[in-house]
Short mmCIF file of C-alpha atoms in Angstrom, two decimals:
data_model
loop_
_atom_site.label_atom_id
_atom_site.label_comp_id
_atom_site.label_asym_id
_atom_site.label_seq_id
_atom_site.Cartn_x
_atom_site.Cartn_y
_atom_site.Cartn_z
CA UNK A 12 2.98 11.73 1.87
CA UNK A 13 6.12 13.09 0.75
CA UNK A 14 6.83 15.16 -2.44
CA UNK A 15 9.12 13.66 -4.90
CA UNK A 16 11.93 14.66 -7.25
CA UNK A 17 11.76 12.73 -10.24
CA UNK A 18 15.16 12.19 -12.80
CA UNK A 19 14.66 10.83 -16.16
CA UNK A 20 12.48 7.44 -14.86
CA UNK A 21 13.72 7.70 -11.24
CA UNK A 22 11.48 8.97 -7.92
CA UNK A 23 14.01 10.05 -5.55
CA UNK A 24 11.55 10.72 -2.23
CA UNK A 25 12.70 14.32 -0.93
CA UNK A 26 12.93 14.08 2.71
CA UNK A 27 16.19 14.88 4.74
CA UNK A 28 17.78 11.51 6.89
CA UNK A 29 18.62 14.06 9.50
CA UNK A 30 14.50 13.69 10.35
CA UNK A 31 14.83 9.86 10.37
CA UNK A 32 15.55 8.11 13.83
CA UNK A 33 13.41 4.82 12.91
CA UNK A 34 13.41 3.00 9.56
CA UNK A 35 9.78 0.63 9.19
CA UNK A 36 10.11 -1.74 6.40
CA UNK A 37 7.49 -3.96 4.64
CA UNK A 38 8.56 -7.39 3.54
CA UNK A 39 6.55 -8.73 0.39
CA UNK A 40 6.83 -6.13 -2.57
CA UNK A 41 9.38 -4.08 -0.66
CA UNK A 42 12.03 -5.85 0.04
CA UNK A 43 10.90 -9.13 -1.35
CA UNK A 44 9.93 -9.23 -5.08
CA UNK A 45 6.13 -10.23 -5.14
CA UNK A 46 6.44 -12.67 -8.21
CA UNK A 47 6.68 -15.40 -5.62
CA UNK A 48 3.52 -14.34 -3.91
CA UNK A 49 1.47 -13.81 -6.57
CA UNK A 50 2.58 -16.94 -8.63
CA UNK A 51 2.01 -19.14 -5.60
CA UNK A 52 -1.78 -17.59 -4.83
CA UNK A 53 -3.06 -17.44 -8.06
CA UNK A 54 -1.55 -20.11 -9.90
CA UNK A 55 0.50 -22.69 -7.75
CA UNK A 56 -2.66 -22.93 -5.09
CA UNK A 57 -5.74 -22.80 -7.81
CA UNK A 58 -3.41 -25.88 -9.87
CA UNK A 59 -3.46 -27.74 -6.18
CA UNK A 60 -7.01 -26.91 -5.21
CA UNK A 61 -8.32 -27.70 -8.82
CA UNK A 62 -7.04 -31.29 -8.30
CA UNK A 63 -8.36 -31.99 -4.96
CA UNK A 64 -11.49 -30.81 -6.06
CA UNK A 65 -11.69 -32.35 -9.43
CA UNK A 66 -12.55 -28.30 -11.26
CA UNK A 67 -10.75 -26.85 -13.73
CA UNK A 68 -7.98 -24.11 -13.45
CA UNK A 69 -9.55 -21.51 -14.18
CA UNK A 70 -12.73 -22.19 -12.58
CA UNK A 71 -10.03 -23.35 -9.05
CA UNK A 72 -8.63 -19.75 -9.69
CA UNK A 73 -12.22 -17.79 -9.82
CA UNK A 74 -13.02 -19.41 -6.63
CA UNK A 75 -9.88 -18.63 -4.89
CA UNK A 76 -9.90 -14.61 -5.82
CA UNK A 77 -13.14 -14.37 -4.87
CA UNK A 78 -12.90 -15.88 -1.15
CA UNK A 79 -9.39 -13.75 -0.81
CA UNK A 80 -11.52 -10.93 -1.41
CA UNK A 81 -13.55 -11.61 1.21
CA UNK A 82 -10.64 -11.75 3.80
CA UNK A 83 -8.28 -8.80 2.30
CA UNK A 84 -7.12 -6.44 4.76
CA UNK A 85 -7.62 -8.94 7.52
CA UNK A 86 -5.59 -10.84 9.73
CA UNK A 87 -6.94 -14.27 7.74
CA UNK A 88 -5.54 -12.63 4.31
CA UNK A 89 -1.97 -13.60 5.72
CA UNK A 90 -2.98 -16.64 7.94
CA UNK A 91 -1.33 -20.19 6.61
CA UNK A 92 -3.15 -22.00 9.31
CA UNK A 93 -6.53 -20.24 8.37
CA UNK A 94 -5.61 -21.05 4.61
CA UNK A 95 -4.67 -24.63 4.96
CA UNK A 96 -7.88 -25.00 7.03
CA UNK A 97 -10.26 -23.39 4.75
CA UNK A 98 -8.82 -25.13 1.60
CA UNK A 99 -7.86 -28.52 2.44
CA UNK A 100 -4.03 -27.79 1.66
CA UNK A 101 -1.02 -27.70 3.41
CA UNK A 102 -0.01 -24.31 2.67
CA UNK A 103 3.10 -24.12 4.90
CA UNK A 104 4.40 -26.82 2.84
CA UNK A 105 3.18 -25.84 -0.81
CA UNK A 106 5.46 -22.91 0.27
CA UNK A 107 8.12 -24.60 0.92
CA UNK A 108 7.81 -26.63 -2.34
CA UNK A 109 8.24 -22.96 -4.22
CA UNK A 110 10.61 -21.38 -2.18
CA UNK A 111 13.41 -21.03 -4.67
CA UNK A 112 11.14 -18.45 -6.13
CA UNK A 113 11.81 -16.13 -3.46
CA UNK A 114 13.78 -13.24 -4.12
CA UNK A 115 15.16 -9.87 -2.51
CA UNK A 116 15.04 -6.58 -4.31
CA UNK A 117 18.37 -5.03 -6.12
CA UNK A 118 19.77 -3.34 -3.34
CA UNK A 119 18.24 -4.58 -0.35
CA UNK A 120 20.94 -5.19 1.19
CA UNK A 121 23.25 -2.28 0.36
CA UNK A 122 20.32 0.13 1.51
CA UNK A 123 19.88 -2.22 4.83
CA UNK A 124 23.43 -1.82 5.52
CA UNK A 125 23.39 2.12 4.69
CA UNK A 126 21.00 2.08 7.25
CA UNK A 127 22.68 0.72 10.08
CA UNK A 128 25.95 2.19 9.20
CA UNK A 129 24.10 5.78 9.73
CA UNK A 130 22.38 4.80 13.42
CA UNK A 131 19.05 4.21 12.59
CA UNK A 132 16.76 1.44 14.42
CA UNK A 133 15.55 -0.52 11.53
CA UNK A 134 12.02 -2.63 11.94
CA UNK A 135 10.75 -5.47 9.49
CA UNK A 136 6.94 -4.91 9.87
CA UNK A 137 4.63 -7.20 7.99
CA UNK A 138 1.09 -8.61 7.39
CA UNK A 139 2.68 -11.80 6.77
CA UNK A 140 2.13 -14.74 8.58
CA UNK A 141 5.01 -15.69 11.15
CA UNK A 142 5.39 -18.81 9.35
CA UNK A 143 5.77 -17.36 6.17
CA UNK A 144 8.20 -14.37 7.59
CA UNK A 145 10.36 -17.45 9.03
CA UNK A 146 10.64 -19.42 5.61
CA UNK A 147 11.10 -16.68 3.52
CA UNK A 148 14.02 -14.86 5.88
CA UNK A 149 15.97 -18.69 6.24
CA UNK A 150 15.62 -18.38 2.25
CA UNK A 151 17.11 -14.38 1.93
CA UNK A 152 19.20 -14.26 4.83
CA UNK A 153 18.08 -10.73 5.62
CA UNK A 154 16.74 -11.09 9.52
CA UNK A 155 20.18 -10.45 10.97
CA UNK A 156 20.02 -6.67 9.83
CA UNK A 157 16.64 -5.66 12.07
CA UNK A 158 16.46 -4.57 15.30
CA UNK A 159 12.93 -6.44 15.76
CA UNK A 160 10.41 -7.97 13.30
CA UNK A 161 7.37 -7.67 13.94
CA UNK A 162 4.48 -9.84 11.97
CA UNK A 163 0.82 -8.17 12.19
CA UNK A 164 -0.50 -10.99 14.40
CA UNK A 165 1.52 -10.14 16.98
CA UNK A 166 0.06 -6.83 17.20
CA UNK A 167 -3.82 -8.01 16.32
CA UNK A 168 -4.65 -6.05 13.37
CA UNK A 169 -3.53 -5.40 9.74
CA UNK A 170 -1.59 -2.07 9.06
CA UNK A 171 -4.56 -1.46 6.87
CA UNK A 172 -5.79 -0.34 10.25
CA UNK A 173 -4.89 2.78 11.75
CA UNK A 174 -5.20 1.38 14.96
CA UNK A 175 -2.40 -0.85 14.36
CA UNK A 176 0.71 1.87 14.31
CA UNK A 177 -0.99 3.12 17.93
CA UNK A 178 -0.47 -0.61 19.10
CA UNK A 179 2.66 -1.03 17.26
CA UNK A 180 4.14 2.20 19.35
CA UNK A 181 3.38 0.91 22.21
CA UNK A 182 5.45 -2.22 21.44
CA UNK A 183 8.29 -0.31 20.00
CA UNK A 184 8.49 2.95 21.52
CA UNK A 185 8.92 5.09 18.39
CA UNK A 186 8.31 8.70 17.58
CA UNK A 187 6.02 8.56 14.89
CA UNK A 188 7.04 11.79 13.13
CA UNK A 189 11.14 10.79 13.22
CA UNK A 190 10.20 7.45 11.77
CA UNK A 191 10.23 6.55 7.76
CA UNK A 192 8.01 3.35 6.71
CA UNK A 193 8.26 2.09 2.91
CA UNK A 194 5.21 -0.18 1.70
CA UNK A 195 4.03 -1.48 -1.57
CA UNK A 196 0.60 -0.95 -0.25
CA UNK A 197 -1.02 2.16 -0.83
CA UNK A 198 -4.02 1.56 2.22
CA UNK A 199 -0.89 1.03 4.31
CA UNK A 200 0.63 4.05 3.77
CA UNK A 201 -2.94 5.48 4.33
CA UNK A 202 -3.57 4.19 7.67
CA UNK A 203 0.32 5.02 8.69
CA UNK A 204 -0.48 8.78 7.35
CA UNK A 205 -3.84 9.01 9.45
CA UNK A 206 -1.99 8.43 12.19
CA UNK A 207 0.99 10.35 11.46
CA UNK A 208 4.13 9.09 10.76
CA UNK A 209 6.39 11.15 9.59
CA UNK A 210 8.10 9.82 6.33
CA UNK A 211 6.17 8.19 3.74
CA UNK A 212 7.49 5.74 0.35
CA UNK A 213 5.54 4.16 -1.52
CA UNK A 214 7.29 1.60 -3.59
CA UNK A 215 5.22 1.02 -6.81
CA UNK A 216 7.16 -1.77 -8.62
CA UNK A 217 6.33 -4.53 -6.27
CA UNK A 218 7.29 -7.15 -8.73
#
């Protein structure tokens, strides 16, 4: 990962754009502010789950975490359909019941824009379901900017997986060591570094 500068409370990441032919971009805590994510999986689904099952809360919430641990860094993690089966809910829906709670990042746009305006291919790749990544771009408005998005079911793994960026090549044709990827997720970044892409960010204020 890339060395950083740091002014006053600011990380600018030290890397020169001149390297850069292909931009990667995670969605949820990158781009997207994660409040609506982790307001609707541990408090809008336990409050839903508690009543079909007659439980408390907090005892609907305990339950929850502990069965998303069991599926974290998985395909399932992200999957509605899996979700809605597993719990009895309609997720897809409960989403769309919250969706005014999703939000893009100060200067999404601006940096999306600064992007294009300097010829780089720009990718949205995500874990997220392709359900989700179509509710929550019709809410932002931001699709129009990428070249491709790509959701992690599409390529059969989650970027936790190193195996996933040698798929994901394949798909997009990228040279790993000209391309920059910014994630929220540190086991991301990880994998992505294992198997060599160039430009690392981590962005650590994911809400």
């Amino acid at each position: 990962m890339q060395n950083a500068n740091q002014v006053a409370d600011k990380i600018f990441p030290n890397f020169s754009w001149d390297e850069v032919d292909t931009v990667m971009l995670d969605m949820d805590g990158t781009l997207l502010d994660k409040h609506f994510d982790d307001y609707f999986w541990e408090v809008y689904v336990p409050e839903h789950y508690s009543l079909l099952h007659d439980i408390s809360v907090e005892e609907a919430k305990e339950q929850l975490l502990a069965r998303y641990r069991e599926v974290e860094d998985t395909l399932e993690w992200t999957d509605l359909e899996y979700w809605s089966h597993e719990l009895g809910l309609d997720i897809p829906e409960l989403k769309l019941r919250v969706n005014h709670m999703i939000g893009v990042h100060p200067y999404v746009v601006e940096f999306l824009e600064s992007c294009l305006a300097i010829g780089k291919k720009l990718y949205l790749i995500t874990n997220a379901h392709s359900r989700t990544v179509s509710i929550k771009l019709e809410k932002t408005s931001i699709g129009p900017w990428f070249d491709r998005v790509i959701c992690a079911e599409e390529v059969g793994l989650a970027k936790e997986n190193p195996e996933f960026w040698y798929r994901l090549e394949g798909i997009l044709g990228y040279d790993p060591k000209k391309t920059l990827l910014a994630d929220d997720t540190e086991k991301v970044l990880h994998s992505a570094d294992t198997y060599g892409i160039g430009q690392l960010i981590y962005v650590a204020r994911s809400s």
